[in-house]
Tab-separated table of C-alpha atoms in Angstrom:
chain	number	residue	atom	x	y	z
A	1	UNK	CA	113.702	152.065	145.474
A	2	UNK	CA	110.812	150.594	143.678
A	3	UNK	CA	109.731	151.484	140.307
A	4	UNK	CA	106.749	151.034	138.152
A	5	UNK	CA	106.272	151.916	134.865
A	6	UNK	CA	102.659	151.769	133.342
A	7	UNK	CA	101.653	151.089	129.667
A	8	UNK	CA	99.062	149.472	127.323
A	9	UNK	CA	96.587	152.128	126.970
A	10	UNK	CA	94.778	153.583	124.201
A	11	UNK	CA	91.768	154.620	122.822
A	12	UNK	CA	89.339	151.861	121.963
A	13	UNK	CA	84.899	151.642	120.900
A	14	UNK	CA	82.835	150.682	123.380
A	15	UNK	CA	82.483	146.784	124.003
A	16	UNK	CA	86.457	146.543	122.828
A	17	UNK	CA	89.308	145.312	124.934
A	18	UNK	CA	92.995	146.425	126.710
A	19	UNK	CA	95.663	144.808	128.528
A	20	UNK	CA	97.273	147.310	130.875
A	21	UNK	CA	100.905	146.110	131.931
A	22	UNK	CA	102.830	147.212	134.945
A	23	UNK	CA	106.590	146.508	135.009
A	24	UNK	CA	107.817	146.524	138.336
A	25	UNK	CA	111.749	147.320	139.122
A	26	UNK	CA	114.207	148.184	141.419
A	27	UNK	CA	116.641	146.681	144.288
A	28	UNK	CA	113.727	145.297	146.603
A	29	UNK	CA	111.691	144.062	143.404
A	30	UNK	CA	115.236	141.651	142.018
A	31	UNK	CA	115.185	140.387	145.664
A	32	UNK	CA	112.078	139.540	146.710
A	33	UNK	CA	109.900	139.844	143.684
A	34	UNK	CA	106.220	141.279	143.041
A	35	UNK	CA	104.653	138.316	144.859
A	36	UNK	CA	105.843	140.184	148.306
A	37	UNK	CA	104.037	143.460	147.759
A	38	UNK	CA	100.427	144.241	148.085
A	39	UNK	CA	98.997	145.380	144.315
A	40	UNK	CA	96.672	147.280	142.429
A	41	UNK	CA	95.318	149.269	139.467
A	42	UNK	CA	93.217	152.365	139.958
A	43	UNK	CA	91.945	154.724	137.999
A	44	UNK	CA	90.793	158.511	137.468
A	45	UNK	CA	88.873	160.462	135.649
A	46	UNK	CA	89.325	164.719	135.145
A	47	UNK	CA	87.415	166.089	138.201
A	48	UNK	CA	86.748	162.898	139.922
A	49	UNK	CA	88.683	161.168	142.407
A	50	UNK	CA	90.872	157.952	142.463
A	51	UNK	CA	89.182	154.675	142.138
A	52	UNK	CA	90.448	151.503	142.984
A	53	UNK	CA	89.138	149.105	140.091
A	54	UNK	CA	90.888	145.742	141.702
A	55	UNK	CA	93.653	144.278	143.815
A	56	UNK	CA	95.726	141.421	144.318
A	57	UNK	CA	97.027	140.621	147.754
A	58	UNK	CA	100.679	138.922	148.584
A	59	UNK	CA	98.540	135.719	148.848
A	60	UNK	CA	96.860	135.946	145.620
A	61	UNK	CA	93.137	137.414	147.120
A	62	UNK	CA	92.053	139.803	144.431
A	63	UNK	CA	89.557	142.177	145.254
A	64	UNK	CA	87.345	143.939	142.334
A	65	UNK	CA	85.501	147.060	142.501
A	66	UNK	CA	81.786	146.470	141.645
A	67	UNK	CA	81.544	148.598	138.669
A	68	UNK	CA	84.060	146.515	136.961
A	69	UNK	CA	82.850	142.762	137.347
A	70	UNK	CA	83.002	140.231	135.569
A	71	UNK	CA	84.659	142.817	132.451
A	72	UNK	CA	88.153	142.643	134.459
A	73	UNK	CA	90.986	140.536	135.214
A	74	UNK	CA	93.635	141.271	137.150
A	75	UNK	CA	97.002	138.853	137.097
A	76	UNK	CA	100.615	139.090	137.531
A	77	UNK	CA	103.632	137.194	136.193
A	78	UNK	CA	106.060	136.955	138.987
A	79	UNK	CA	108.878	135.826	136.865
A	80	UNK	CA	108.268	139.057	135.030
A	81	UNK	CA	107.880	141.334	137.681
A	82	UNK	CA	104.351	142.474	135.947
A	83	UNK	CA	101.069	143.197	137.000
A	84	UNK	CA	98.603	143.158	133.932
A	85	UNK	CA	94.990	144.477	133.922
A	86	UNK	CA	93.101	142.610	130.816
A	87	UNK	CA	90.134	145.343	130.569
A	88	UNK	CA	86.579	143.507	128.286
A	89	UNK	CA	83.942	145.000	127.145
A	90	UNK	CA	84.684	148.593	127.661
A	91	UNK	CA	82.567	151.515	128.558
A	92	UNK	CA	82.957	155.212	128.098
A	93	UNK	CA	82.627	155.575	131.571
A	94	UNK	CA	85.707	153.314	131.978
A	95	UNK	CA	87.439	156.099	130.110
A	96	UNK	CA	90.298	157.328	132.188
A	97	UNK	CA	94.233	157.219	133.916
A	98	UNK	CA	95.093	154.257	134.780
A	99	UNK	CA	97.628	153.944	137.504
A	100	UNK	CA	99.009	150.988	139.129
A	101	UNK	CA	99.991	150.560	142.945
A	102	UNK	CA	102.693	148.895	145.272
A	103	UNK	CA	103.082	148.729	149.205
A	104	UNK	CA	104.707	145.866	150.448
A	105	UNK	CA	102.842	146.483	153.527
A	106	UNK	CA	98.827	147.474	153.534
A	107	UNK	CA	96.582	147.314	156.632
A	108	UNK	CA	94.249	148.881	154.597
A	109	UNK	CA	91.296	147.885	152.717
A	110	UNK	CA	92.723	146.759	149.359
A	111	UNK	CA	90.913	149.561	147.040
A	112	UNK	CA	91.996	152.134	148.835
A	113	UNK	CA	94.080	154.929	147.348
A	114	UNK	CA	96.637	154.657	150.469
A	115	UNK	CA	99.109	152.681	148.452
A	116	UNK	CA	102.665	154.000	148.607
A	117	UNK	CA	104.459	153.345	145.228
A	118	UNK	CA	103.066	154.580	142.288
A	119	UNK	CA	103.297	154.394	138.748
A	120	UNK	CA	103.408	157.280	136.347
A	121	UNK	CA	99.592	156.170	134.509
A	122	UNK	CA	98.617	155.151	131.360
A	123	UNK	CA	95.321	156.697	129.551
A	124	UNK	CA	92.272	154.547	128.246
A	125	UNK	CA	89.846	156.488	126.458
A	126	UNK	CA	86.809	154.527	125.821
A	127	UNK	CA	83.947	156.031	122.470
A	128	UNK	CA	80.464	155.546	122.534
């Protein structure tokens, strides 16, 4: 069983910055590591629908939803077992859960909500 555990959100003026973290754990993650699952960060708003915001492939392709360009990094430590989301130059309409995604196998396109672990979220609320 794989486990991931969100944090690093808060509430932050427009233009500021986050760093959303994403500890990984469990009996496949000490074996194998985060480097052998697909991975991602998506988000949602109240009465919208899950967004993928960007992605990071077992062979390090990242994949960034457009909206997000050039304000968002996506990374992971593999000795750590973490994914990290380093969010710039924030906009209200970035304001939502933040939820971070495993598979360690995706035929999907990347930014797709079709991931099958799941983390529990994290909540970035962005002022104008």
């Amino acid at each position: 069983v794989v486990q991931l555990v969100d944090s690093g959100g808060g509430s932050v003026q427009a233009g500021g910055s986050l760093r959303l973290s994403c500890a990984a754990s469990g009996t496949n993650i000490n074996m194998f590591g985060i480097s052998s699952y697909y991975m991602a960060w998506f988000r949602q708003a109240p009465g919208k629908e899950r967004e993928g915001v960007a992605a990071i492939a077992r062979d390090d392709t990242i994949t960034y939803a457009d909206s997000v360009k050039g304000r968002i990094t996506i990374s992971r430590d593999n000795f750590k077992n973490t994914l990290y989301l380093q969010m710039d130059g924030l906009k209200p309409e970035d304001t939502a859960m933040y939820y971070c995604a495993a598979d360690p196998a995706k035929r999907t396109p990347p930014l797709l909500p079709t991931y099958r672990i799941w983390g529990q979220g994290t909540q970035v609320t962005v002022s104008s």
